[in-house]
GROMACS .gro file of C-alpha atoms in nm:
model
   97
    1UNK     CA    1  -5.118   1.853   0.345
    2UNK     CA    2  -4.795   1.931   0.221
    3UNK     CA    3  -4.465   1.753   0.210
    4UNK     CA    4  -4.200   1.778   0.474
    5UNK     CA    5  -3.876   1.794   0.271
    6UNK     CA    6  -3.589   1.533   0.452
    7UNK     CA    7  -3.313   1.757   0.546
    8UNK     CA    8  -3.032   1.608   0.336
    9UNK     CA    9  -2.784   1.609   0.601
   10UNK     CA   10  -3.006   1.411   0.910
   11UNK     CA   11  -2.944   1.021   0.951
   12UNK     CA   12  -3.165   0.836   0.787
   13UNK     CA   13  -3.215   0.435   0.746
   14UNK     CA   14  -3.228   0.339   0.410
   15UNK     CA   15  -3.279  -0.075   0.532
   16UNK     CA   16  -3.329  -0.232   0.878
   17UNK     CA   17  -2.973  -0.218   0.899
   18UNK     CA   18  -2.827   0.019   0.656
   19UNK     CA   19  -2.822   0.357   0.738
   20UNK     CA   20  -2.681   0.711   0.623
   21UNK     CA   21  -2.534   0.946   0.856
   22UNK     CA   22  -2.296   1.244   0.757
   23UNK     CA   23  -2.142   1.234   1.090
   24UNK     CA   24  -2.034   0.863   0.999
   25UNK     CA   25  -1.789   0.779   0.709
   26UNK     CA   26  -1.896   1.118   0.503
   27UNK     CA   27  -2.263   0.977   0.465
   28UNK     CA   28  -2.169   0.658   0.273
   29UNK     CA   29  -2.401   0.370   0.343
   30UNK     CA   30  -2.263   0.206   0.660
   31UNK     CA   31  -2.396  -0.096   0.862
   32UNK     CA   32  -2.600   0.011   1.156
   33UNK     CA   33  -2.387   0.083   1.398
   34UNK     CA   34  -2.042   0.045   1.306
   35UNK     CA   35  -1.802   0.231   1.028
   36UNK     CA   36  -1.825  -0.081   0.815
   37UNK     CA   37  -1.931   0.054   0.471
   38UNK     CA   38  -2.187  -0.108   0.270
   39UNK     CA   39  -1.950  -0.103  -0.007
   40UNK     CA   40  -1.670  -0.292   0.141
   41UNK     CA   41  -1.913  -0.586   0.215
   42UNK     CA   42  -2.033  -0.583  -0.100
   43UNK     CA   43  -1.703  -0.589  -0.266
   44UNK     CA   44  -1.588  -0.863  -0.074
   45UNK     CA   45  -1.948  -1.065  -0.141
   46UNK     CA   46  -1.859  -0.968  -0.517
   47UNK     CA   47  -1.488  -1.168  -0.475
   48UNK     CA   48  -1.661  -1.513  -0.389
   49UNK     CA   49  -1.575  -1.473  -0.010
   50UNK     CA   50  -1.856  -1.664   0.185
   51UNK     CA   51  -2.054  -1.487   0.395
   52UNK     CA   52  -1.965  -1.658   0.687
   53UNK     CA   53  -1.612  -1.521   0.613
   54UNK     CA   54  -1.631  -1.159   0.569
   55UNK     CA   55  -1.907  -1.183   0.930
   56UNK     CA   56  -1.582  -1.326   1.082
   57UNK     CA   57  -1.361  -1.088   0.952
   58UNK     CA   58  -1.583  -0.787   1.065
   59UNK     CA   59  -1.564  -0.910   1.376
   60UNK     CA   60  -1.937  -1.010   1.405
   61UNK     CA   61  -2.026  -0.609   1.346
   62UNK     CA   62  -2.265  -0.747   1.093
   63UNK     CA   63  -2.512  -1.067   1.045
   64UNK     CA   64  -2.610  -1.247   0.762
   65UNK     CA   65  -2.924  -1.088   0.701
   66UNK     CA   66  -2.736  -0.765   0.745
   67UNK     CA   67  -2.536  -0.872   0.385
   68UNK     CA   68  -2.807  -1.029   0.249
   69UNK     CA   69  -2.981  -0.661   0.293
   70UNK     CA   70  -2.716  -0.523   0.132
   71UNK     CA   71  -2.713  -0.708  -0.155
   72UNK     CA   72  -3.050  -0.653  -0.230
   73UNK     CA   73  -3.070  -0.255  -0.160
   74UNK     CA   74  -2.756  -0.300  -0.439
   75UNK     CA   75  -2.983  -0.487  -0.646
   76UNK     CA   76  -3.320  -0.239  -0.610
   77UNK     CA   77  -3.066   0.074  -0.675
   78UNK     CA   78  -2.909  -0.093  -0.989
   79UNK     CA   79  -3.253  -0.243  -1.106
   80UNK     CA   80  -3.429   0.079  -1.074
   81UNK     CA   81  -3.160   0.334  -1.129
   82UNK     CA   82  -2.903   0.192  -1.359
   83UNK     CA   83  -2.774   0.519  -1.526
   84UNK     CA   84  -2.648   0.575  -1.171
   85UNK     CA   85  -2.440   0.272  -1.121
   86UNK     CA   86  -2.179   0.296  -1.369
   87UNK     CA   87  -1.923   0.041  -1.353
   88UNK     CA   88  -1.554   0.163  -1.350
   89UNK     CA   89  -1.284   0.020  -1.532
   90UNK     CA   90  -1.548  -0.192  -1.748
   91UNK     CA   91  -1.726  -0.184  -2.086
   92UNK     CA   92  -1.929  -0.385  -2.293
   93UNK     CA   93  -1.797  -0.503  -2.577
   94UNK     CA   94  -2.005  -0.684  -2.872
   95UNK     CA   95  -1.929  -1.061  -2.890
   96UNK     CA   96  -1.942  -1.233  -3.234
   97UNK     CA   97  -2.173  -1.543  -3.232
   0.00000   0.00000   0.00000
């Protein structure tokens, strides 16, 4: 049996509540349901904010195991694909022991 090819452009969930749609925020990984992009979260999550702050500050258009989610799909992609996840703006510099 052969192998239906995923039409790039459809919606697709990439998480129980992570999902890409082209017809929402230009495909980006958004929250299910809302415009609130993955990214932002993550950002935020990267600053030290508590969880329990940027859920307040989204209004309650994401849960806690809606970031927690993210931050492991983030974790899988950089894990498994890190050529793919460059970092902007940083480098790795040799330290002297």
């Amino acid at each position: 049996m052969a192998k239906r090819k995923q039409d790039p452009l459809a919606k697709r969930a990439i998480g129980r509540f992570i999902v890409l749609d082209p017809e929402i925020c230009h495909g980006k990984p958004t929250f299910r349901g809302t415009r609130i992009l993955m990214a932002d979260v993550l950002e935020q999550a990267a600053a030290g904010v508590a969880w329990e702050t940027i859920i307040k500050e989204w209004r309650g258009g994401i849960s806690m195991e809606a970031i927690s989610e993210a931050v492991l799909l983030a974790n899988q992609t950089f894990r498994d694909h890190p050529a793919q996840c460059p970092a902007p703006g940083y480098g790795l510099k040799r330290v002297q022991v």
